Every structure is written in structure tokens, then in C-alpha cells.
Coordinates of C-alpha atoms and ligand atoms in Angstrom, one line a residue:
M23 CA -39.3 4.4 -10.8
S24 CA -36.6 7.1 -11.5
I25 CA -33.1 6.5 -10.8
K26 CA -32.1 7.7 -7.3
Y27 CA -28.7 9.3 -6.5
I28 CA -26.8 9.4 -3.1
F29 CA -24.2 12.0 -2.7
I30 CA -21.2 11.4 0.0
T31 CA -19.3 14.3 0.9
G32 CA -16.4 14.4 3.8
G33 CA -15.7 16.9 6.0
V34 CA -13.3 17.8 8.8
V35 CA -10.2 15.9 8.0
S36 CA -9.2 13.8 5.1
S37 CA -8.7 9.7 5.3
L38 CA -12.1 9.2 7.1
G39 CA -12.7 6.5 5.0
K40 CA -15.0 7.5 2.7
G41 CA -14.5 5.3 -0.1
L42 CA -14.9 2.5 2.4
T43 CA -17.9 3.8 3.7
A44 CA -19.8 4.8 0.4
A45 CA -18.8 1.1 -0.7
S46 CA -20.5 -0.4 2.5
I47 CA -23.7 1.6 1.5
G48 CA -23.6 0.3 -1.5
H49 CA -23.0 -3.4 -0.4
L50 CA -26.2 -2.6 2.0
L51 CA -28.4 -1.4 -0.8
E52 CA -27.4 -4.8 -2.9
C53 CA -28.1 -6.7 0.1
R54 CA -31.9 -5.4 -0.4
G55 CA -31.7 -6.8 -3.9
I56 CA -31.3 -2.9 -5.4
Q57 CA -29.2 -2.6 -8.4
I58 CA -26.2 -0.1 -7.8
A59 CA -23.6 2.0 -10.0
M60 CA -20.7 4.0 -8.0
L61 CA -18.9 6.6 -9.0
K62 CA -16.2 8.9 -7.5
L63 CA -15.6 12.4 -8.3
D64 CA -11.9 13.6 -7.5
P65 CA -11.0 17.3 -7.4
Y66 CA -7.5 17.1 -8.4
L67 CA -6.3 18.6 -11.9
N68 CA -4.2 15.2 -12.8
V69 CA -6.4 13.8 -15.9
D70 CA -5.9 10.3 -13.7
P71 CA -3.7 8.9 -11.2
G72 CA -1.8 7.0 -13.5
T73 CA 1.2 9.1 -13.3
M74 CA 1.1 10.1 -9.9
N75 CA 3.6 8.9 -7.4
P76 CA 2.4 6.0 -5.1
F77 CA 3.5 7.8 -2.1
Q78 CA 1.2 10.8 -2.9
H79 CA -1.7 9.1 -3.9
G80 CA -1.4 5.4 -3.1
E81 CA -2.5 2.6 -5.5
V82 CA -3.9 3.1 -8.7
Y83 CA -6.4 0.8 -9.6
V84 CA -7.1 -0.5 -13.1
T85 CA -10.4 -1.7 -14.4
D86 CA -11.2 -4.0 -17.4
D87 CA -11.7 -1.5 -19.7
G88 CA -8.1 -0.1 -18.7
A89 CA -9.0 3.0 -16.7
E90 CA -6.4 3.7 -14.2
T91 CA -8.3 4.9 -11.5
D92 CA -8.7 6.0 -7.6
L93 CA -8.2 3.3 -5.0
D94 CA -11.5 3.9 -4.0
L95 CA -12.9 1.8 -6.7
G96 CA -11.1 -1.2 -5.3
H97 CA -13.1 -0.9 -2.4
Y98 CA -16.1 -0.4 -4.7
Y99 CA -15.1 -4.0 -6.1
R100 CA -14.8 -5.8 -3.2
Y101 CA -18.0 -4.7 -1.3
T102 CA -20.1 -4.5 -4.6
H103 CA -21.2 -5.6 -7.9
S104 CA -21.2 -2.1 -9.2
P105 CA -20.0 -1.9 -12.9
L106 CA -16.6 -0.2 -12.7
S107 CA -15.3 1.4 -15.8
K108 CA -14.0 4.9 -17.1
A109 CA -17.2 5.7 -16.5
S110 CA -16.7 5.3 -12.5
N111 CA -14.4 7.6 -11.6
T112 CA -13.7 11.4 -13.2
T113 CA -11.5 14.0 -12.1
T114 CA -11.4 17.6 -12.5
G115 CA -8.4 17.2 -15.0
Q116 CA -10.6 14.9 -17.0
I117 CA -13.6 17.8 -16.9
Y118 CA -11.6 20.4 -17.8
D119 CA -10.0 18.3 -20.5
T120 CA -13.2 17.6 -22.1
V121 CA -14.6 21.3 -21.6
L122 CA -11.5 22.5 -23.7
K123 CA -11.6 20.5 -26.6
K124 CA -15.1 21.5 -27.0
E125 CA -14.0 25.1 -26.5
R126 CA -11.5 24.4 -29.3
R127 CA -14.0 22.7 -31.4
G128 CA -16.3 26.0 -31.4
D129 CA -19.2 23.7 -29.5
Y130 CA -20.0 26.7 -27.4
L131 CA -21.0 28.7 -30.2
G132 CA -19.3 31.9 -29.2
N133 CA -20.4 31.9 -25.4
T134 CA -18.0 32.7 -22.7
V135 CA -17.0 29.3 -21.1
Q136 CA -17.6 29.3 -17.4
V137 CA -17.6 27.0 -14.1
I138 CA -21.2 27.5 -14.0
P139 CA -22.7 26.3 -16.1
H140 CA -20.2 24.8 -18.8
V141 CA -18.0 22.8 -16.1
T142 CA -20.9 22.2 -13.7
D143 CA -22.8 20.6 -16.7
E144 CA -19.8 18.4 -17.9
I145 CA -20.1 17.1 -14.0
K146 CA -23.6 16.5 -14.1
N147 CA -23.1 14.5 -17.6
R148 CA -20.3 12.4 -15.6
I149 CA -23.0 11.6 -13.4
L150 CA -25.5 10.5 -15.9
A151 CA -23.2 8.6 -17.8
C152 CA -22.5 6.4 -14.6
A153 CA -26.1 5.8 -14.3
A154 CA -26.3 4.7 -17.7
Q155 CA -23.8 2.0 -17.8
A156 CA -26.5 -0.9 -17.4
A157 CA -30.0 -0.7 -18.4
N158 CA -31.7 -1.4 -14.6
T159 CA -29.5 1.1 -12.5
Q160 CA -32.0 1.8 -9.5
V161 CA -29.4 3.9 -7.3
V162 CA -26.1 5.7 -8.0
L163 CA -23.7 6.4 -5.1
V164 CA -21.5 9.3 -6.0
E165 CA -18.5 9.8 -3.5
I166 CA -17.0 13.2 -3.5
G167 CA -13.3 13.3 -3.1
G168 CA -11.6 15.5 -0.9
T169 CA -13.0 17.5 2.3
V170 CA -15.8 20.1 2.5
G171 CA -14.3 23.6 2.7
D172 CA -11.3 22.9 0.1
I173 CA -11.5 25.5 -3.1
E174 CA -11.1 22.4 -5.7
S175 CA -13.9 20.5 -4.5
L176 CA -16.4 23.6 -4.9
P177 CA -17.2 23.0 -8.6
F178 CA -18.7 19.2 -7.8
L179 CA -20.7 20.6 -4.6
E180 CA -22.3 22.9 -6.9
A181 CA -23.0 20.4 -9.8
I182 CA -24.7 18.0 -7.1
R183 CA -26.5 21.1 -5.4
Q184 CA -27.8 21.8 -9.2
F185 CA -28.5 18.2 -9.9
R186 CA -30.8 17.6 -6.5
Y187 CA -32.5 21.0 -7.6
E188 CA -33.6 19.6 -10.8
R189 CA -34.5 16.1 -9.5
P190 CA -36.4 16.8 -5.9
G191 CA -37.1 13.6 -4.4
D192 CA -34.5 11.8 -6.2
C193 CA -31.1 12.6 -4.3
I194 CA -29.8 12.7 -0.8
N195 CA -26.7 14.1 0.8
I196 CA -24.9 12.0 3.2
H197 CA -22.1 13.8 4.9
L198 CA -19.1 11.8 6.9
T199 CA -17.8 13.7 9.7
Y200 CA -15.2 13.4 12.3
V201 CA -16.1 13.4 16.1
P202 CA -12.7 13.8 17.9
Y203 CA -12.5 12.6 21.7
L204 CA -10.5 15.4 23.5
K205 CA -8.4 12.9 26.0
A206 CA -7.5 16.4 28.1
A207 CA -11.3 17.5 28.1
G208 CA -12.8 14.0 28.6
E209 CA -15.4 14.9 26.1
V210 CA -16.2 14.3 22.5
K211 CA -16.2 17.5 20.3
T212 CA -19.0 18.1 17.9
K213 CA -17.9 21.7 16.8
P214 CA -15.6 20.3 13.9
S215 CA -18.8 18.9 12.5
Q216 CA -21.3 21.7 13.0
H217 CA -18.5 23.7 11.1
S218 CA -18.1 21.2 8.3
V219 CA -21.9 21.1 7.6
Q220 CA -22.3 25.0 8.0
A221 CA -19.3 25.1 5.1
L222 CA -21.9 22.5 3.2
R223 CA -25.1 24.6 3.7
E224 CA -23.3 27.8 2.7
I225 CA -23.3 26.3 -1.0
G226 CA -26.7 25.2 -0.6
I227 CA -26.3 21.5 0.4
V228 CA -28.2 20.4 3.5
P229 CA -27.5 16.9 4.2
D230 CA -29.9 14.3 5.0
M231 CA -27.5 12.0 7.1
I232 CA -24.6 12.8 9.2
L233 CA -22.0 9.5 9.6
C234 CA -19.8 10.5 12.4
R235 CA -16.8 8.7 12.1
C236 CA -15.5 8.4 16.2
E237 CA -13.6 5.9 18.4
K238 CA -16.5 5.1 20.6
A239 CA -20.2 5.2 19.9
L240 CA -21.6 8.4 20.7
S241 CA -24.2 9.0 23.2
D242 CA -27.7 10.1 22.6
E243 CA -27.0 13.7 24.0
I244 CA -24.3 13.9 21.5
K245 CA -26.3 12.8 18.6
A246 CA -29.3 15.2 19.6
K247 CA -26.5 18.0 19.5
I248 CA -25.4 17.3 16.4
S249 CA -29.0 16.9 14.8
L250 CA -29.9 20.4 16.2
F251 CA -26.9 22.3 15.0
C252 CA -26.5 20.4 11.8
H253 CA -30.0 20.4 10.8
V254 CA -30.4 16.8 10.3
A255 CA -33.0 14.4 12.0
K256 CA -31.8 12.9 15.1
E257 CA -32.3 9.3 13.7
A258 CA -30.1 10.4 10.5
V259 CA -27.2 10.7 12.6
I260 CA -25.4 7.6 12.6
D261 CA -22.1 6.8 13.9
E262 CA -19.4 5.0 12.7
K263 CA -16.8 4.0 15.1
D264 CA -13.4 2.3 14.1
V265 CA -14.1 -1.5 13.7
E266 CA -11.7 -3.7 16.0
N267 CA -10.7 -6.3 14.1
S268 CA -11.6 -6.4 10.1
I269 CA -12.8 -3.4 7.8
Y270 CA -15.5 -5.9 6.7
E271 CA -17.3 -5.1 9.8
V272 CA -18.2 -1.8 8.5
P273 CA -21.6 -2.9 6.6
I274 CA -22.3 -4.9 9.3
E275 CA -22.3 -1.9 12.1
L276 CA -24.0 0.5 9.6
H277 CA -26.7 -2.0 9.2
R278 CA -27.1 -2.4 13.0
Q279 CA -28.1 1.5 13.3
G280 CA -30.6 1.0 10.4
L281 CA -28.5 2.8 7.9
D282 CA -29.8 0.7 4.8
E283 CA -33.6 1.3 6.4
K284 CA -33.3 4.8 6.5
V285 CA -31.6 5.4 3.4
C286 CA -34.3 3.7 1.3
K287 CA -37.0 5.5 3.6
L288 CA -35.7 8.9 2.4
L289 CA -35.2 8.0 -1.3
G290 CA -38.9 6.6 -1.0
I291 CA -37.6 2.8 -2.1
S292 CA -39.2 0.0 -1.3
S293 CA -37.4 -2.9 -1.0
P294 CA -37.3 -6.4 1.2
P295 CA -34.8 -6.0 4.6
A296 CA -31.2 -6.8 3.7
D297 CA -29.9 -10.1 3.7
L298 CA -26.4 -10.1 5.4
S299 CA -26.2 -13.9 5.7
R300 CA -23.3 -14.6 3.2
W301 CA -21.4 -11.5 4.4
E302 CA -21.9 -12.5 8.1
K303 CA -20.5 -16.0 7.7
M304 CA -17.5 -14.7 5.7
L305 CA -17.0 -12.7 8.9
H306 CA -17.2 -15.5 11.2
T307 CA -14.5 -17.1 9.2
V308 CA -12.5 -13.8 9.5
L309 CA -12.9 -13.6 13.1
H310 CA -12.4 -16.9 14.4
P311 CA -9.0 -17.9 12.3
K312 CA -7.8 -21.5 12.8
G313 CA -3.9 -20.5 12.5
K314 CA -1.6 -18.1 11.2
V315 CA 0.7 -17.3 8.1
V316 CA 3.5 -14.8 8.1
I317 CA 3.8 -13.0 4.8
G318 CA 6.8 -11.0 3.7
I319 CA 5.9 -8.4 1.2
V320 CA 9.0 -6.4 -0.3
G321 CA 8.3 -3.3 -2.2
K322 CA 9.6 0.1 -2.5
Y323 CA 6.6 2.2 -1.3
M324 CA 6.3 0.4 2.0
D325 CA 5.8 3.0 4.2
H326 CA 2.8 4.3 2.3
Q327 CA -0.4 2.8 3.9
D328 CA -2.5 2.3 0.5
A329 CA 0.2 2.0 -1.9
Y330 CA -0.6 -1.9 -2.1
K331 CA -4.0 -1.6 -0.7
S332 CA -5.3 -4.4 -2.8
V333 CA -2.6 -6.6 -2.6
F334 CA -2.9 -6.4 1.2
E335 CA -6.7 -7.3 0.9
A336 CA -6.0 -10.4 -1.4
L337 CA -3.7 -11.5 1.0
H338 CA -6.6 -11.5 3.3
H339 CA -8.9 -13.2 1.1
G340 CA -6.4 -15.6 0.4
A341 CA -6.4 -16.3 3.9
F342 CA -10.2 -16.4 4.5
S343 CA -10.8 -19.2 1.9
A344 CA -7.9 -21.2 3.9
G345 CA -9.4 -20.6 7.4
V346 CA -6.5 -18.7 8.6
E347 CA -5.2 -15.3 9.4
V348 CA -2.6 -13.5 7.5
E349 CA 0.3 -11.3 9.3
I350 CA 1.8 -9.1 6.6
R351 CA 5.1 -7.8 7.5
R352 CA 6.4 -5.0 5.3
F353 CA 10.1 -4.9 3.9
E354 CA 11.6 -1.9 2.1
S355 CA 13.6 -3.6 -0.9
D356 CA 16.6 -1.2 -0.7
R357 CA 17.2 -2.1 3.1
I358 CA 17.7 -5.7 2.0
V359 CA 21.0 -4.8 0.1
E360 CA 21.9 -2.4 2.9
N361 CA 21.6 -5.0 5.5
G362 CA 23.9 -7.5 3.3
S363 CA 22.3 -10.6 4.6
V364 CA 18.9 -11.6 3.3
E365 CA 18.1 -14.0 5.9
A366 CA 18.9 -11.1 8.8
A367 CA 16.9 -8.8 6.8
I368 CA 13.9 -10.2 5.7
G369 CA 14.1 -14.2 7.1
G370 CA 11.2 -15.5 9.3
C371 CA 8.2 -15.4 7.0
D372 CA 6.7 -18.0 5.7
G373 CA 6.1 -17.0 2.4
Y374 CA 7.1 -13.6 0.6
L375 CA 5.2 -11.8 -2.1
V376 CA 6.9 -9.2 -4.6
P377 CA 4.3 -6.7 -5.8
G378 CA 4.5 -4.3 -9.1
G379 CA 6.6 -1.3 -9.1
F380 CA 8.4 0.9 -11.7
G381 CA 11.9 2.6 -12.4
E382 CA 15.6 1.3 -11.6
R383 CA 15.5 1.9 -7.9
G384 CA 14.8 -1.2 -5.7
W385 CA 15.1 -4.2 -8.1
E386 CA 18.4 -5.8 -6.4
G387 CA 16.7 -6.4 -2.9
K388 CA 13.6 -7.8 -4.9
V389 CA 16.3 -10.0 -6.8
L390 CA 17.9 -11.5 -3.5
T391 CA 14.2 -12.1 -2.2
A392 CA 13.4 -14.3 -5.1
K393 CA 16.7 -16.0 -5.2
Y394 CA 16.4 -16.9 -1.4
C395 CA 13.1 -18.1 -1.9
R396 CA 14.2 -20.2 -4.8
T397 CA 16.8 -21.9 -3.5
K398 CA 15.2 -22.4 0.4
G399 CA 11.9 -23.7 -1.3
I400 CA 10.2 -20.8 0.3
P401 CA 6.6 -20.0 -1.3
Y402 CA 7.0 -16.9 -4.1
F403 CA 4.4 -15.0 -5.5
G404 CA 5.3 -12.1 -7.8
L405 CA 2.6 -9.7 -9.2
C406 CA 3.8 -7.9 -12.4
L407 CA 7.2 -6.4 -11.7
G408 CA 7.3 -9.4 -9.2
M409 CA 7.2 -11.8 -11.9
Q410 CA 9.8 -9.8 -14.3
V411 CA 12.4 -10.3 -10.7
M412 CA 11.6 -13.7 -10.8
I413 CA 12.9 -14.1 -14.3
V414 CA 15.7 -11.8 -13.8
E415 CA 16.9 -13.8 -10.8
F416 CA 16.5 -17.3 -12.6
A417 CA 18.4 -15.6 -15.8
R418 CA 21.4 -14.8 -13.8
H419 CA 21.5 -17.5 -11.4
V420 CA 20.4 -20.6 -13.0
L421 CA 21.1 -19.8 -16.8
G422 CA 24.5 -18.2 -15.7
L423 CA 23.6 -15.2 -17.6
K424 CA 25.0 -12.7 -14.9
E425 CA 24.2 -9.2 -16.1
A426 CA 20.7 -10.2 -17.2
H427 CA 18.1 -7.5 -16.4
S428 CA 14.7 -5.8 -17.5
T429 CA 15.8 -2.8 -20.0
E430 CA 13.7 -0.8 -17.7
A431 CA 16.6 -1.0 -15.1
N432 CA 19.3 -1.2 -17.5
P433 CA 18.4 -0.5 -21.1
N434 CA 22.1 -1.7 -21.9
T435 CA 22.0 -5.2 -20.2
P436 CA 23.8 -7.8 -22.6
D437 CA 20.7 -9.9 -21.8
P438 CA 17.3 -8.3 -21.8
V439 CA 15.4 -11.1 -20.5
I440 CA 12.8 -8.7 -19.8
S441 CA 12.1 -5.5 -22.4
M442 CA 9.4 -3.3 -23.7
L443 CA 6.8 -4.5 -25.9
I444 CA 7.8 -3.9 -29.3
E445 CA 4.9 -1.5 -30.3
Q446 CA 5.3 0.7 -27.6
K447 CA 9.1 1.5 -28.3
E448 CA 7.9 4.9 -29.5
I449 CA 6.6 6.1 -26.3
Q450 CA 7.1 9.7 -25.6
N451 CA 4.5 10.7 -23.0
L452 CA 4.3 8.7 -20.0
G453 CA 0.2 9.1 -19.3
G454 CA -1.7 6.3 -20.7
T455 CA 0.7 4.5 -22.8
M456 CA 0.7 1.2 -20.9
R457 CA -0.8 -2.3 -21.7
L458 CA -3.6 -1.8 -19.5
G459 CA -7.0 -3.7 -18.9
A460 CA -8.2 -7.3 -19.1
Y461 CA -6.9 -9.9 -21.7
P462 CA -7.4 -13.4 -22.3
C463 CA -4.7 -15.7 -20.9
R464 CA -4.7 -19.7 -22.0
L465 CA -3.0 -21.8 -19.4
K466 CA -1.5 -24.9 -19.8
P467 CA -3.2 -28.1 -18.3
D468 CA -1.2 -29.4 -15.2
T469 CA 0.2 -26.6 -14.3
L470 CA 0.1 -24.9 -10.7
A471 CA -2.0 -22.2 -12.5
C472 CA -4.1 -23.9 -14.2
K473 CA -4.9 -26.4 -11.3
A474 CA -5.8 -23.2 -8.9
Y475 CA -7.9 -21.5 -11.6
G476 CA -9.6 -25.0 -12.5
K477 CA -10.2 -23.9 -15.8
T478 CA -8.1 -23.0 -19.1
L479 CA -9.1 -19.4 -20.0
I480 CA -8.8 -16.6 -17.8
W481 CA -9.4 -12.6 -18.0
E482 CA -6.8 -10.6 -15.9
R483 CA -5.9 -6.9 -15.8
H484 CA -2.3 -5.4 -17.1
R485 CA -0.5 -2.2 -15.9
H486 CA 2.6 -2.7 -17.4
R487 CA 5.1 -1.6 -20.4
Y488 CA 7.6 -4.6 -20.1
E489 CA 7.1 -8.2 -21.0
F490 CA 9.4 -11.5 -21.0
N491 CA 11.5 -11.8 -23.9
N492 CA 10.2 -14.7 -25.7
E493 CA 14.3 -14.9 -27.6
Y494 CA 14.8 -16.8 -24.0
K495 CA 12.2 -18.8 -24.0
A496 CA 13.7 -21.8 -24.8
A497 CA 16.6 -21.3 -22.7
F498 CA 14.4 -21.0 -19.5
E499 CA 12.0 -23.7 -20.3
E500 CA 15.2 -26.3 -20.5
K501 CA 16.4 -24.8 -17.0
G502 CA 13.0 -25.6 -15.3
M503 CA 11.2 -22.5 -15.6
C504 CA 7.4 -23.4 -17.1
F505 CA 5.1 -20.6 -18.8
S506 CA 2.0 -21.8 -17.7
G507 CA -0.1 -18.8 -19.3
T508 CA 0.1 -17.3 -22.6
L509 CA -1.8 -14.3 -24.0
E510 CA -4.9 -15.8 -25.8
H511 CA -4.1 -15.7 -30.1
G512 CA -0.6 -14.3 -28.9
S513 CA 2.5 -15.2 -27.8
L514 CA 3.3 -13.1 -24.8
C515 CA 4.0 -14.9 -21.7
E516 CA 1.9 -13.8 -18.4
I517 CA 2.4 -16.6 -16.3
S518 CA 5.9 -18.2 -15.2
E519 CA 6.3 -21.1 -12.8
V520 CA 9.5 -22.6 -11.3
V521 CA 8.9 -26.4 -11.9
D522 CA 10.9 -27.8 -9.2
H523 CA 9.8 -25.6 -6.4
P524 CA 6.5 -26.0 -4.0
W525 CA 4.9 -22.9 -5.0
M526 CA 6.9 -20.1 -6.9
L527 CA 4.9 -18.4 -9.5
G528 CA 5.1 -15.0 -11.3
V529 CA 2.0 -13.6 -12.9
Q530 CA 2.5 -10.5 -15.7
F531 CA -1.2 -9.0 -14.5
H532 CA -2.8 -8.0 -11.6
P533 CA -4.8 -10.8 -9.7
E534 CA -5.0 -8.5 -6.6
F535 CA -7.7 -6.2 -8.3
K536 CA -10.0 -8.9 -8.9
S537 CA -10.4 -10.4 -5.5
K538 CA -12.9 -10.0 -3.1
P539 CA -13.8 -11.2 0.5
L540 CA -17.0 -13.2 -0.9
E541 CA -14.7 -14.2 -3.8
P542 CA -10.9 -14.6 -3.1
H543 CA -8.5 -14.6 -6.3
P544 CA -7.8 -18.3 -7.0
L545 CA -3.8 -17.7 -6.7
F546 CA -4.1 -15.9 -3.7
S547 CA -6.3 -18.8 -2.1
D548 CA -3.6 -21.4 -3.6
F549 CA -0.8 -19.4 -2.5
I550 CA -1.9 -19.2 1.2
Q551 CA -3.3 -22.4 1.0
S552 CA -0.1 -24.1 -0.1
I553 CA 1.6 -22.5 2.9
V554 CA -0.7 -24.1 5.3
L555 CA -0.2 -27.3 3.8
Q556 CA 3.9 -26.7 3.8
K557 CA 3.3 -25.7 7.5
R558 CA 1.5 -28.7 8.2
A559 CA 3.5 -31.0 6.9
K560 CA 6.2 -29.9 9.1
G561 CA 4.1 -30.0 12.1
L562 CA 4.2 -26.3 12.5
Ligands
LIG18 N1 7.7 -1.8 -14.5 C1 6.9 -2.7 -14.9 C2 6.6 -2.9 -16.4 O1 6.3 -1.6 -16.8 C3 6.1 -3.3 -14.1 C4 5.1 -2.5 -13.8 C5 4.1 -3.1 -12.8 O2 4.5 -3.9 -11.7 N2 2.8 -2.6 -12.7 O3 6.6 -3.4 -17.1

């Protein structure tokens, strides 16, 4: 059978949860035994989100092959088994970069280079390349970023119109829209959805299905109205109301309305019904926790909802595996310094996590957090920059190197315990110059890390420029720091643990990118589990 394609667009407003919806549809198809691949098309001109400020773009999700991608790929990873690589996320910047390079090489043989067909052809090539990642791909889900009606998403929409025209019977369009409830009028309003579908139809795309984001389930009457005005069969109008407790309820809610059955019917796919038993079992644990742990995250983009998306999710997964729920408290590291008292600023949590970060700002509040945890025996988990912070704190207060620092924050420090990878010292451009993607790491037996993973060779994803400076290794070990993970066939320190502490561990990589609700990451599980045990031992 030919490969089938589902195009997912969004209308009315942004932040409707298009990525989560696309991932949920992918999940449901996988539950029917269908092999899927997912692709995110982003309409901005940046080549990748790697150079964007997290305040603007949120988290940068890194794949095994070192692509810096949109955070929606994190949803795809958590909900599905789609291959995820450089072929899974394309931006307008990448498309133009390719087209312009071809033009300079003379590949267009003297032709005028235009949006149609050259840019749209390149977009179509990316869709085919995503499908070609695995030999047995059956369905490709393509999510188009942005909102229908934006100038910048037009070439993508035109490309999918052509793609569909060239493959009749193999493509469907699902449009995600917003149906607001107007309190003053006491009514739900369909007009914004009508307008956004009109905008789609103007470019020649008629949706096959409409998913309506709404606060409460829509009445039959409203669905009939949307059906009539938007030219979509009534049974293909599905509501996606706000979930009450967990984002992992979304696939179940969509399945309840027969979404996967309808998609398969529209695409002419015959498959067994979806088996959601594992997901439902996980959800049962999520909805019936036996206790709670409170984790403080100390970072510098805490006000942005999505800056640490995968970290938040991985903490939830760790909690699922321990059968508890997690309450996350967010702390801006700068405010800890301003407050003067660490206890007053961040006290009261069962454990603390310091996530990744860049630049000079925010360091001191994080160092105070690490000191607070180390001296009080409170569990601490450092991710990437969080490990570097833990090293700097240990150097200053245990080794007595008072001005120890990372050269990223202080290039003139007399004790550069964290410094730049030698081979990268020549960096001139910021884009794509980091140690990126998956590397193997050998674990030392009988360490916290080795016990958590239950094996001695692991692969984890990196995104950083600076590393632990091995000239200080012996001094650290002598004072009670254990380097429990080292780059396989290399000497870079990837994991560090404070030996005389219940749970203080830092990793130079990003374990949060490899955690799923059905396969919680071992370090997040162990972190939460150790807190649960510590609380129980105290009779809490
Ligand atoms: N800024 C640090 C580095 O480049 C840490 C990066 C991170 O936390 N992802 O090494």
C-alpha cells in the first residue's frame, strides 16, 4: 500500500497544543499497529531554534543525531516511537538555505528561482525524506507550525496542497481550531473557526476533519453548525476539550470520540482496533498517586511556560514510576541572591533540580542552591549547566578554591574547573557549534548512576560547549566527588556524584530528552524514588 500522509494545521490562535494533538494522533495510530513518522514544519527564518532565546521559543529539543529542533519533537518522542532526527524538523530558513545554495551552484540551469515551484518542491522533498527514514513507514504526520492566515506559512500550505493533488486518496488534512465560550453571551462561538477554514479553503485546502479546542464538550448542534459552515462531515467534527488532570489524557479523549477509526477510514487503512491498555494503566497510576513529592527547579527562564518542557515532563514520569505525584515549584535563580537567605528564598522542597542554561547570568543563585543541598543532605539533580554548578560549588567550598568558576561565566577565573572543550576554542559563529547529540558513556560499577541505569554503557544526548576540566579531577576525587560516568574511549567526565550525600548527582548531558511516560528515565525515577524513601524514613 502507498504511504499515507496526514497534514495538521492550526487556526484562530497559537498555543492550541497542536504538537500534543499531532503526537496523540500518532500514538493512537501506533496503538493500531501502524508504523508512523512525524515531521514538524516551522515557518520561521532561523535555520534551527538553536540560536533562539528560550524566552521566545521555549526549549530546544535535541535528537540523537544532534539536530537542535522544535520542542514539539519532545511531544512526539514522549507519545510515539516515530524516528526522530534531522529529517523530522524543517524550517523556512533551512528550505531557503538549500534553495539558495542550489542557485549558487547553478543547479537551476538559468531558470528564475521562485517560491512556486522551487521552494514548494524543496518542502515536498523534506516530506518525502521524512517518510524515507524507515523502510516500513505507513503514515507520515506533518504538523505545520504557526496559524493559518499568517503570511509566512503560505509556502508550506501551498506545498501540501500540491502534495495532496499529486497523491489523491493518500492524504488528509486535519485542522485544529478554537471554539471559545463567551461568558457574557453565555454561548460558544463558531465564527473564528469558520473564518480560519475559509482562509484554508482560499488556498485550496478543504479539511477532512476539524478538531475543536474548547473548554467543555461541544453540543451536537454546535458540531452540526461547524460541519455546515466549514464543509466537513458532521462525524468529522471532534472536540478536544481541556483535559482535567494530565496531558496524557488527550489520546484517550480523542479515541473515545473515534478519532483513530475515522482517520483510518478516511485514508483507507484497515487495521485492528487500538490497544490502549498500557497507556490506560499508566494513566491510572497518574490519576491515583500514593503520595506527593515537591521539587524546586532553579533556573533563569522560569516565567516561560515551555523553556524546560522536557524537564517538567521527565519529573512527572519519574513520579509515575514511584507511584506518587510531583509538585513543581519554580525559582528564578537571580531572586535567590537578592533575597539574601537561601532558606527563605527556596526552602521547603523535598529535592532540587538545576536545569541547563547558558551565559553568565543566574550562576550565583544556582551555586547557593547546590551548597544548600550539599550541606543539608537534600537531594540535588543537576542537568548540564546544573552539573557544572555542582562542580563549581564543590570547588569553592570543599576544595577551598574560592574563585573557581566556569570560563563561560568568568573567563579570567584562576581556577577554571569548567572550561571549553579544547577543540572548540576557535568558535566564531554561535549556530551549530556545540557538542551535540548522542554519545556513549561508560559507568563506574557500584555508583548511584550505575545502580539507577542497571547497566554500564549508556547513550545520552548532549548540548553544550563547556566540560569538567580534568586537571582538577584528582583533587575532586580526594575530597569526595566521584566521577561515575566517562565518555567511552575518551576522558570527558559526564556524570559526577557527591559520595557522602543521600543523592547529589550531576550529568553533563540531557537525560530529560529521553524520558517517556511509559519508559521513565532511570535517573529521574531514581531521584524521585530516593526522595520518597527519604521521606518515608523520616515518617513523612
Ligand atoms: N552553558 C553550558 C555549556 O555550554 C551548559 C549548557 C547546557 O546546560 N545545555 O557548556
